mmCIF file of C-alpha atoms and ligand atoms in Angstrom:
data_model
loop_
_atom_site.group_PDB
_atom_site.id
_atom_site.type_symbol
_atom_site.label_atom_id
_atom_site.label_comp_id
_atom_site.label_asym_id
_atom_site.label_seq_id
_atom_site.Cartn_x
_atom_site.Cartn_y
_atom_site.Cartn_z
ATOM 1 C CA UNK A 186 10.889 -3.781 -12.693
ATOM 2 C CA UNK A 187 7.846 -3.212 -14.006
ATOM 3 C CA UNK A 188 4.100 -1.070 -13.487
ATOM 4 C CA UNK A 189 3.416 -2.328 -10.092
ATOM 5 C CA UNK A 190 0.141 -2.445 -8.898
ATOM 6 C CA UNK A 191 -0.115 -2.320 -5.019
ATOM 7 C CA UNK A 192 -3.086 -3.980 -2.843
ATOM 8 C CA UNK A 193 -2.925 -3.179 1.086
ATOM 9 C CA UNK A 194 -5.316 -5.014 3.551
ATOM 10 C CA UNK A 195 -6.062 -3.879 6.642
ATOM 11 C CA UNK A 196 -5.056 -0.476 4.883
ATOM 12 C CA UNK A 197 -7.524 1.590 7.873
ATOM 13 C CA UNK A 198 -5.078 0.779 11.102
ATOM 14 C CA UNK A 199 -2.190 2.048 12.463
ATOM 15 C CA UNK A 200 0.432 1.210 10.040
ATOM 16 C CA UNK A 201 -2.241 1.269 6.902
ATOM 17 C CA UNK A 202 -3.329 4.827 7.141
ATOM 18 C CA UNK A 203 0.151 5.902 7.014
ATOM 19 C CA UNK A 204 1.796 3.421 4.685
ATOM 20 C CA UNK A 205 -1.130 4.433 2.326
ATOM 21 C CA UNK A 206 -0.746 7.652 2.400
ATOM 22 C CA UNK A 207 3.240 7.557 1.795
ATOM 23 C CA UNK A 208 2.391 5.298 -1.081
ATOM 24 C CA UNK A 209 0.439 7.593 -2.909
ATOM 25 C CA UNK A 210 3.633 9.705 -2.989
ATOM 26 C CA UNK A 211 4.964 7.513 -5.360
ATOM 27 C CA UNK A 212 1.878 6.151 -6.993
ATOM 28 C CA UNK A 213 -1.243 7.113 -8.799
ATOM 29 C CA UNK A 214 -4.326 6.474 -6.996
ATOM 30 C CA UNK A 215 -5.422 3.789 -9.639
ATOM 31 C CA UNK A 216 -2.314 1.484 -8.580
ATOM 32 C CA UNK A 217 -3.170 1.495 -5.213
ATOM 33 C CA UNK A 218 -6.344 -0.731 -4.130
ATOM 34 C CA UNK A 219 -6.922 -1.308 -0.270
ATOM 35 C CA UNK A 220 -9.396 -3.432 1.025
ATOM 36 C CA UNK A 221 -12.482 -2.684 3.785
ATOM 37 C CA UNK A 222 -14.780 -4.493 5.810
ATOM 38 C CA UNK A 223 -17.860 -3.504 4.925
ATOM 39 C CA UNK A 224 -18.799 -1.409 7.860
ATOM 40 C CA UNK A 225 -15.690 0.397 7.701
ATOM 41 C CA UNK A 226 -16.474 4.109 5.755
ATOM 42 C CA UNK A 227 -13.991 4.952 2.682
ATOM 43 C CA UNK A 228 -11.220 7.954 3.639
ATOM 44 C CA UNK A 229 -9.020 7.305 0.833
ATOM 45 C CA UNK A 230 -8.553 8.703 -2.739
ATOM 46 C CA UNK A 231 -7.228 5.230 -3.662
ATOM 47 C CA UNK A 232 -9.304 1.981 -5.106
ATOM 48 C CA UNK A 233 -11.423 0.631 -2.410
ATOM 49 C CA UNK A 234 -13.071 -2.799 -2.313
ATOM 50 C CA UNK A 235 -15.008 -4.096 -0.195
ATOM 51 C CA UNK A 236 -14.968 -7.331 1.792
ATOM 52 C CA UNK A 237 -13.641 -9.683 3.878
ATOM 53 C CA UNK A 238 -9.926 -10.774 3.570
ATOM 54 C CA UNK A 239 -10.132 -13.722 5.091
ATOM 55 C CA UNK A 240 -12.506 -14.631 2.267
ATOM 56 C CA UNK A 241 -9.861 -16.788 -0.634
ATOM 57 C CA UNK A 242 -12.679 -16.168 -3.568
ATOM 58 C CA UNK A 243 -12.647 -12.170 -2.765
ATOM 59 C CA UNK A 244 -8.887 -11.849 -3.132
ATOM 60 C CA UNK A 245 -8.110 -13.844 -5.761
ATOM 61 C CA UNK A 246 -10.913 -11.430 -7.503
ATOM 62 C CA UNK A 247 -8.985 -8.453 -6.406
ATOM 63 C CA UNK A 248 -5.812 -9.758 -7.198
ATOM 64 C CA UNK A 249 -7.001 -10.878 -11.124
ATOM 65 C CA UNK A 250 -8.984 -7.839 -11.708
ATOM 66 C CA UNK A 251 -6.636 -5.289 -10.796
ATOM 67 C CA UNK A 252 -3.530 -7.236 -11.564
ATOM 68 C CA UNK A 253 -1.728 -6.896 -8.691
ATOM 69 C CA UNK A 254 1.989 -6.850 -8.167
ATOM 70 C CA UNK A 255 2.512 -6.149 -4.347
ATOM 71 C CA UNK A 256 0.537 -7.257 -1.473
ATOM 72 C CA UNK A 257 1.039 -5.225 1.855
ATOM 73 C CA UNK A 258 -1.079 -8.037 4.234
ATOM 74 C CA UNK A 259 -1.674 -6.029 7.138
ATOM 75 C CA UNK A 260 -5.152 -7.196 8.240
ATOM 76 C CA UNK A 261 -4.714 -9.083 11.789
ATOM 77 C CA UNK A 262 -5.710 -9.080 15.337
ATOM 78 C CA UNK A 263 -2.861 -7.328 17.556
ATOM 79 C CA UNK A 264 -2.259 -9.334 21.209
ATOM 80 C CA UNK A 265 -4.886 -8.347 23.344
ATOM 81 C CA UNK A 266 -7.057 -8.776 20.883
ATOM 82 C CA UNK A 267 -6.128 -12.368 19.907
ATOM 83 C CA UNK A 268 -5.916 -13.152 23.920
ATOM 84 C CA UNK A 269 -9.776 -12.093 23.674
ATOM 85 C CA UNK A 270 -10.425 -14.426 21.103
ATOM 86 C CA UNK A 271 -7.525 -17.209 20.131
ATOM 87 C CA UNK A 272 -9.924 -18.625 17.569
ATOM 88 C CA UNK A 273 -10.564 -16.086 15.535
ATOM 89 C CA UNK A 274 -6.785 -15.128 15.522
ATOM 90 C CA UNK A 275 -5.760 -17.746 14.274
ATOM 91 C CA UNK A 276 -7.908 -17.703 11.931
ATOM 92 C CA UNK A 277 -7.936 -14.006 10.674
ATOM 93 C CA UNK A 278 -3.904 -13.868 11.501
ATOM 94 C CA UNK A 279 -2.863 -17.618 10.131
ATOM 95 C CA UNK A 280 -5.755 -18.386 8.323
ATOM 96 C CA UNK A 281 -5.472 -15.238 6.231
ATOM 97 C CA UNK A 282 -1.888 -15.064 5.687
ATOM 98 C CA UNK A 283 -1.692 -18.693 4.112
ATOM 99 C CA UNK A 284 -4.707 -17.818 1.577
ATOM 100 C CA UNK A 285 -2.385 -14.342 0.731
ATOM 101 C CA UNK A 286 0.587 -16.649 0.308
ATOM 102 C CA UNK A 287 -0.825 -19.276 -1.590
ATOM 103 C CA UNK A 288 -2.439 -16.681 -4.356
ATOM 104 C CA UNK A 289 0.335 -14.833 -4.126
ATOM 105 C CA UNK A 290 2.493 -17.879 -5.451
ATOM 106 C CA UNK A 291 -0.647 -18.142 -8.275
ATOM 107 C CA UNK A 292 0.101 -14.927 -9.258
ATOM 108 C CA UNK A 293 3.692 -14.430 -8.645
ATOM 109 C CA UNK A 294 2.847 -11.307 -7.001
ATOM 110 C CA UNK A 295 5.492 -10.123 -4.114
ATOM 111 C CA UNK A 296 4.230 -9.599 -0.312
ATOM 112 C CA UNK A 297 5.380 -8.137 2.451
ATOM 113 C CA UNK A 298 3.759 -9.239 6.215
ATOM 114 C CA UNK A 299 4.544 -7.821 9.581
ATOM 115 C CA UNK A 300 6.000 -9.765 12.074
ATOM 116 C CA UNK A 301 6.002 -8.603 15.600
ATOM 117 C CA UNK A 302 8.488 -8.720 19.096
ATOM 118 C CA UNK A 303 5.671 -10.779 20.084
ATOM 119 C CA UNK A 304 7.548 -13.542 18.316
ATOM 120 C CA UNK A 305 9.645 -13.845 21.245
ATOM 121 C CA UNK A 306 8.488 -15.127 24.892
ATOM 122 C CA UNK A 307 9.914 -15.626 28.253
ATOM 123 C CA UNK A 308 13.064 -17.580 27.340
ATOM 124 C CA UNK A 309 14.373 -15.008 24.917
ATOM 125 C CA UNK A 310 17.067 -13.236 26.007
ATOM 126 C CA UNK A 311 15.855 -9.755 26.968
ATOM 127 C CA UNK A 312 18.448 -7.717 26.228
ATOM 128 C CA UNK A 313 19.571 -6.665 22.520
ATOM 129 C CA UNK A 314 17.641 -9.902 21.923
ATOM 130 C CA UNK A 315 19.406 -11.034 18.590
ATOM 131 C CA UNK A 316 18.104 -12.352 15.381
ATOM 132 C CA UNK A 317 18.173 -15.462 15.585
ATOM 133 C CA UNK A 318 17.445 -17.025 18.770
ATOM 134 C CA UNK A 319 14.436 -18.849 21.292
ATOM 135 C CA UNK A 320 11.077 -18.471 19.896
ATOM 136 C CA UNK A 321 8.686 -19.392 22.629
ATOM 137 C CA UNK A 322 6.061 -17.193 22.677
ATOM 138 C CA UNK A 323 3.686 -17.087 25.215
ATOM 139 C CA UNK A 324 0.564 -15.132 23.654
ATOM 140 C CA UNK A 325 -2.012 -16.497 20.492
ATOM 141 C CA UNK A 326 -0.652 -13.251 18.759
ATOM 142 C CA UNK A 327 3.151 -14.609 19.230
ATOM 143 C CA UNK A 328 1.786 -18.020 18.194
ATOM 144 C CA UNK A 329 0.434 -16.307 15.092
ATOM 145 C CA UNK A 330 3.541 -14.266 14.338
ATOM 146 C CA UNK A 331 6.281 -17.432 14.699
ATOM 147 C CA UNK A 332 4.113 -19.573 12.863
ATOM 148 C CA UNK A 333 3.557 -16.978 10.390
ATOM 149 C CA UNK A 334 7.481 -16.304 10.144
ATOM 150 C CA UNK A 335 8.174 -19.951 9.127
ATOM 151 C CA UNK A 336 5.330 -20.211 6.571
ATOM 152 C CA UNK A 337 6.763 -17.559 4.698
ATOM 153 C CA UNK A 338 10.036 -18.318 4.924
ATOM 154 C CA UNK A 339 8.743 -22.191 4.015
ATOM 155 C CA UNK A 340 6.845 -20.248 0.714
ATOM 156 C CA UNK A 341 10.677 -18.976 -0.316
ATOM 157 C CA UNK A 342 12.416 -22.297 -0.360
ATOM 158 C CA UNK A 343 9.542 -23.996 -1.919
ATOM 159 C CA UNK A 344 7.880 -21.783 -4.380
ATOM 160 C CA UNK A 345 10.709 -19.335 -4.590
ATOM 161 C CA UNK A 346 8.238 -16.423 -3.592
ATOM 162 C CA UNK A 347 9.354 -13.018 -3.077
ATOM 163 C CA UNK A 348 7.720 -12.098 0.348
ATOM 164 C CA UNK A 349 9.649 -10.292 3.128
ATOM 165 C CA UNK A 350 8.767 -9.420 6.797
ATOM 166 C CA UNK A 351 9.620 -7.055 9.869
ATOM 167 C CA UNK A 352 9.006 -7.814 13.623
ATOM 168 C CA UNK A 353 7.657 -4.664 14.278
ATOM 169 C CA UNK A 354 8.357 -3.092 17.514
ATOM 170 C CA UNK A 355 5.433 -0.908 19.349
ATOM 171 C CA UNK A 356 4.429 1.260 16.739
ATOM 172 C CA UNK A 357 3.562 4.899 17.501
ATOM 173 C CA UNK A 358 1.626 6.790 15.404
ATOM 174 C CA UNK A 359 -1.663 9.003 15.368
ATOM 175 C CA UNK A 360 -2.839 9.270 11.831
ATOM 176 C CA UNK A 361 -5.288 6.535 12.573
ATOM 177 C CA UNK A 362 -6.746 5.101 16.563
ATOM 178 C CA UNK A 363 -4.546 2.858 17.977
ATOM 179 C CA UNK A 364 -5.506 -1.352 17.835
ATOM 180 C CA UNK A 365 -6.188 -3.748 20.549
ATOM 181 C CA UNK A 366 -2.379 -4.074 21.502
ATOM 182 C CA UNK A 367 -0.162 -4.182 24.257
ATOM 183 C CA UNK A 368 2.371 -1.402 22.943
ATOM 184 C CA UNK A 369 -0.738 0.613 22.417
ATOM 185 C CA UNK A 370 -0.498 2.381 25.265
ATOM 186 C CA UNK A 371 2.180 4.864 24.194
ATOM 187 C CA UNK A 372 -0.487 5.685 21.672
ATOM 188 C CA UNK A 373 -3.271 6.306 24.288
ATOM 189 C CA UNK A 374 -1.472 8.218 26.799
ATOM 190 C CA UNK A 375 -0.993 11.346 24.156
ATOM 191 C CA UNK A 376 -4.701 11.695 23.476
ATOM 192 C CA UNK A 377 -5.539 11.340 27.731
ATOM 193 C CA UNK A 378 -2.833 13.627 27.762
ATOM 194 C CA UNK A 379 -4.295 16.429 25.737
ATOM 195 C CA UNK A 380 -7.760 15.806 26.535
ATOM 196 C CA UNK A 381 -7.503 15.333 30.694
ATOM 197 C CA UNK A 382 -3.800 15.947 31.495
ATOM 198 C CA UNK A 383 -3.725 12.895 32.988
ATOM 199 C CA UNK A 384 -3.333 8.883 31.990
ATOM 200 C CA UNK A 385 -3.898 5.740 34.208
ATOM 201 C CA UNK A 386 -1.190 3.514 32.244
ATOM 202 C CA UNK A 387 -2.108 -0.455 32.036
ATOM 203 C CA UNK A 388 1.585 -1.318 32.477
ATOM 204 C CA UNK A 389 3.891 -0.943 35.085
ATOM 205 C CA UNK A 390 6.403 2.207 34.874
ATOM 206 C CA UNK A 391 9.264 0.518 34.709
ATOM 207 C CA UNK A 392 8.098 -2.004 31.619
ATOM 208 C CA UNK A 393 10.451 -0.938 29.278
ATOM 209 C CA UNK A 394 9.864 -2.197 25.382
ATOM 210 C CA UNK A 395 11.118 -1.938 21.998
ATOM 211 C CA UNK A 396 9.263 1.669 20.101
ATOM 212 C CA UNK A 397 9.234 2.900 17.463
ATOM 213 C CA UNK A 398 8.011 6.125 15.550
ATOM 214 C CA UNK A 399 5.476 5.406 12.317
ATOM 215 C CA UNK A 400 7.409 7.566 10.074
ATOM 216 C CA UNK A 401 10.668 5.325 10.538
ATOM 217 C CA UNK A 402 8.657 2.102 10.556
ATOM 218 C CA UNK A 403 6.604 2.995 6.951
ATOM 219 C CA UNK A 404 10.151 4.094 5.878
ATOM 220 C CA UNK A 405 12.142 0.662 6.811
ATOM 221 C CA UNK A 406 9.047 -1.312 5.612
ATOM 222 C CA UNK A 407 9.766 0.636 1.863
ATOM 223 C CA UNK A 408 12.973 0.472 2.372
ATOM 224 C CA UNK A 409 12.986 -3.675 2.499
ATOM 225 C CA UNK A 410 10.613 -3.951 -0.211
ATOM 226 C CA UNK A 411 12.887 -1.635 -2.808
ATOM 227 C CA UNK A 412 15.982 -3.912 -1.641
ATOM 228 C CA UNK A 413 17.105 -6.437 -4.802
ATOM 229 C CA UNK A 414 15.784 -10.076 -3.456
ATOM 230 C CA UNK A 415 19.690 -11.038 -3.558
ATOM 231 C CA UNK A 416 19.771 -8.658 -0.471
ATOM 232 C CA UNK A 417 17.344 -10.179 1.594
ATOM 233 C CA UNK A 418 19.010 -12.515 3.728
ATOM 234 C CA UNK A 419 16.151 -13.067 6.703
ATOM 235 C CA UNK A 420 13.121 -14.915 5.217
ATOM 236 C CA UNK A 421 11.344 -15.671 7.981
ATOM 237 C CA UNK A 422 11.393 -11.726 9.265
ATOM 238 C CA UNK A 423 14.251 -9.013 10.373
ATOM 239 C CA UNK A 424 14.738 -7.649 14.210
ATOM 240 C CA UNK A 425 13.206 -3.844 13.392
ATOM 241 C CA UNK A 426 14.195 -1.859 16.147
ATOM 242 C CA UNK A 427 14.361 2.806 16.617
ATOM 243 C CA UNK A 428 14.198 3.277 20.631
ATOM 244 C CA UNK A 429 13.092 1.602 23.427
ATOM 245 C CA UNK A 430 11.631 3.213 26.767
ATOM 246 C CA UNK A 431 9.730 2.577 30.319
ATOM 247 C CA UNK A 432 6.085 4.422 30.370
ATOM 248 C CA UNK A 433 7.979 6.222 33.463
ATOM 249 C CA UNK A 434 10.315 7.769 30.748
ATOM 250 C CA UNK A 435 7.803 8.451 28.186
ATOM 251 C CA UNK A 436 5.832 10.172 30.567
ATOM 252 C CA UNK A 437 9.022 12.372 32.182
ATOM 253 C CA UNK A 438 9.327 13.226 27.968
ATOM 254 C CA UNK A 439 5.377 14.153 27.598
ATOM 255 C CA UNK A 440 6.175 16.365 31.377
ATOM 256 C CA UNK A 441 9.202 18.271 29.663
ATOM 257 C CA UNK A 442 6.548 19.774 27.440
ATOM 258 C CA UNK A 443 3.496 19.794 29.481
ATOM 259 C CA UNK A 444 4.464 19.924 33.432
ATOM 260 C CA UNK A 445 1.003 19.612 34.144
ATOM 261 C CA UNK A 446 0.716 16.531 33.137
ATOM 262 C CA UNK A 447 0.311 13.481 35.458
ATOM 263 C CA UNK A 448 0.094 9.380 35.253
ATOM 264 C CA UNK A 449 -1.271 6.916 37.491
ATOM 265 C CA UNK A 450 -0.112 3.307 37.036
ATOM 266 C CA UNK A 451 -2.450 0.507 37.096
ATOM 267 C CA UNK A 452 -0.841 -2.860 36.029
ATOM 268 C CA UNK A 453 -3.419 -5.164 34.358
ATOM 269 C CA UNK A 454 -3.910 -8.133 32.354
ATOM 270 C CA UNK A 455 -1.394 -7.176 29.883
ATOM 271 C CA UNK A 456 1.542 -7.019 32.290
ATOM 272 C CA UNK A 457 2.307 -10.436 31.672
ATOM 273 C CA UNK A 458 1.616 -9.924 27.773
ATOM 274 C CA UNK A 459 4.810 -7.449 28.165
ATOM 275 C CA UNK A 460 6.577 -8.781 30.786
ATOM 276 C CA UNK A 461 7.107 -11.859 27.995
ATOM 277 C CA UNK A 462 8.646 -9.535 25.652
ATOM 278 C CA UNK A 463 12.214 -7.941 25.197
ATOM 279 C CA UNK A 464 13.611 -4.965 26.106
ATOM 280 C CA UNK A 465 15.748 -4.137 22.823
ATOM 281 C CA UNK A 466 16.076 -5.581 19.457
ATOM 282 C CA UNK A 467 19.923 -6.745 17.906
ATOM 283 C CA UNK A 468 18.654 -5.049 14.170
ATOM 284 C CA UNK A 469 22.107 -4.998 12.670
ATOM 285 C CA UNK A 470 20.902 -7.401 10.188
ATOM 286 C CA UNK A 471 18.689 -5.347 8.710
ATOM 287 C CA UNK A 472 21.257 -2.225 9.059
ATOM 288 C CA UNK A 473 24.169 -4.899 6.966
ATOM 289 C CA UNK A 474 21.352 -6.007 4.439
ATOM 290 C CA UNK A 475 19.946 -3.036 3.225
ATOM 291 C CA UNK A 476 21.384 0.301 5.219
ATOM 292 C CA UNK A 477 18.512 0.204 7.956
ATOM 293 C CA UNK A 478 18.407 3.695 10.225
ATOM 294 C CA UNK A 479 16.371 5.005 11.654
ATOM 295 C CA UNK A 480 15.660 8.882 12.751
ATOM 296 C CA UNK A 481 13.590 9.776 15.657
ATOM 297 C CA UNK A 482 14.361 9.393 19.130
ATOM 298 C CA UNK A 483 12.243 9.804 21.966
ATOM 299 C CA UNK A 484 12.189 13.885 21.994
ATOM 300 C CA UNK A 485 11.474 13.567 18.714
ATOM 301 C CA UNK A 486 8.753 11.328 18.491
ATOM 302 C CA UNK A 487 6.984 12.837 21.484
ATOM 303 C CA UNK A 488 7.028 16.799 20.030
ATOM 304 C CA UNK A 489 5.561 15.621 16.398
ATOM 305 C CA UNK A 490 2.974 13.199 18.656
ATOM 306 C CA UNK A 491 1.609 16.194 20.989
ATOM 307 C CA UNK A 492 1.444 18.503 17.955
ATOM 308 C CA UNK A 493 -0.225 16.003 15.698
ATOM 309 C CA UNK A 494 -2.313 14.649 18.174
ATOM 310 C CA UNK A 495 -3.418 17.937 19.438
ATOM 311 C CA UNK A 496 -4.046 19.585 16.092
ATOM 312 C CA UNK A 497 -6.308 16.383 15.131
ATOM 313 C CA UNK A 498 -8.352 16.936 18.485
ATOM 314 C CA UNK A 499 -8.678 20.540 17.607
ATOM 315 C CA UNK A 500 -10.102 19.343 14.151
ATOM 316 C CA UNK A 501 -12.756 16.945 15.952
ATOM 317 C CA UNK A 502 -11.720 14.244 14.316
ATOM 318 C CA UNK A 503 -10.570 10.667 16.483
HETATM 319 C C1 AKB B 711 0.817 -5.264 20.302
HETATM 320 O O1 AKB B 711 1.167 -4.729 21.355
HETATM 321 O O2 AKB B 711 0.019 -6.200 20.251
HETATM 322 C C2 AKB B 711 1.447 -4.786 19.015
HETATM 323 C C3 AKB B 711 2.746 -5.459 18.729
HETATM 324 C C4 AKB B 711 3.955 -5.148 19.519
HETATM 325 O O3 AKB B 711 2.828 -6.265 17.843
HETATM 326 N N1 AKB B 711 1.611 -3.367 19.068
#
């Protein structure tokens, strides 16, 4: 293999901030270029361009002027967002994945996407829901994701392109704010938490979903892009899954190391966003294919998040 030359878009959300910085373990900051809307300020020591993704004419620049290897395409609206707006999601999540995939064919450069649980809907099985199965989805984001999934899977048998994909669980991390998701808020309750020792959750405390901890998620996603392509069985994208847990339990966690803690529960809109979601992810796939584990477990995950999240308030920053 040889120089690679990585571009990440939508390199300033949740999985971005992190993936970036874990990137520029192994790379200088001249092989990394991420890409910015133009209100968004620069925070990284890494190539930064500026403009919208979406746009074909601006990445094919970015891609020919830097010479680009390795696309990480994570610009996209998460579900409530694209409930908010179905247009624009498919638009920003469709429209912009199919302009990455096309250049990417152009320039025979490799690209990874994230998929999402929201790929599955009401008629999935629930429980260890497996890899292959019903894909009904009930939300514009799942829409985007199972669509997405067979495009680029479509791409491989066609063009023969290299590009690989997770269906990320909820993702917790606090590096950077958390999105306009569903998942989201067992991002939100550590900052109400540690600011007002108390959290009015949007879901009810028995919804219990697929989790996962950033660390293991930018590790898997590394892990599947290192793997040799004769690996890579899944195409379309790979059940991700760590741990999976009920607000009620994440909250008894959060209590174990601040009893004064307290949450009110307040079921909203994105009930039924959830409620159309599994429980727990069948990920052996991705454990035969190319040694998927993961390491943190709920304790774990909720110690490093109240430290992190606290130390970051203490610095002032969001
Ligand atoms: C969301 O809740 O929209 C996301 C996701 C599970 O893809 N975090």
């Amino acid at each position: 293999m040889g120089k690679r030359k990585i571009l990440v878009t939508g390199a300033f959300g949740l999985v971005g901030t992190d993936l970036v910085s874990e990137l520029r373990k192994k790379y200088s900051a001249k092989d990394i270029v991420v890409t910015a809307h133009n209100t968004i300020r620069d925070g990284f020591d890494v190539i930064v361009e500026h403009g919208d993704v979406t746009d074909e004419n601006f990445l094919e620049k970015i891609i020919k002027k830097h010479q680009i290897t390795d696309v990480y395409h994570l610009a996209g609206l998460l579900s409530v967002g694209s409930e908010k707006d179905p247009q624009l999601a498919w638009r920003i999540n469709l429209g912009g994945l199919k302009t990455v995939l096309d250049l990417a064919v152009k320039y025979k450069v490799k690209v990874f996407w994230p998929s999402s649980i929201a790929a599955f809907g009401p008629t999935t099985p629930k429980e260890n829901t497996p890899q292959h199965t019903v894909l009904e989805p009930t939300t514009m984001y799942g829409v985007n994701k199972v669509s997405g999934e067979l495009l680029c899977q479509y791409y491989n048998l066609r063009y023969g392109l290299d590009v690989r994909s997770l269906r990320y669980p909820g993702l917790i991390a606090y590096k950077a704010p958390p999105g306009d998701g569903t998942t989201e808020y067992s991002v939100h309750i550590f900052y109400a938490a540690l600011k007002d020792k108390k959290y009015t959750c949007f879901l009810d405390k028995n919804s219990r979903l697929p989790m996962m901890f950033i660390d293991d998620a930018i590790k898997g996603t590394l892990q599947l892009m290192a793997a040799p392509p004769e690996k890579i069985t899944i195409r379309t994208s790979y059940n991700f899954a760590a741990i999976n847990f009920t607000p009620e339990e994440l909250v008894a966690e959060i209590k174990k190391n601040m009893p004064e803690f307290t949450c009110e529960y307040k079921p909203d809109h994105r009930q039924k966003i959830a409620d159309s979601w599994p429980k727990s992810l069948d990920d052996s796939q991705a454990k035969k294919d190319w040694d998927w584990k993961p390491e943190y477990d709920l304790s774990k995950m909720t110690k490093v998040m109240l430290k992190e999240v606290s130390k970051k308030l203490r610095s002032g920053s969001k």
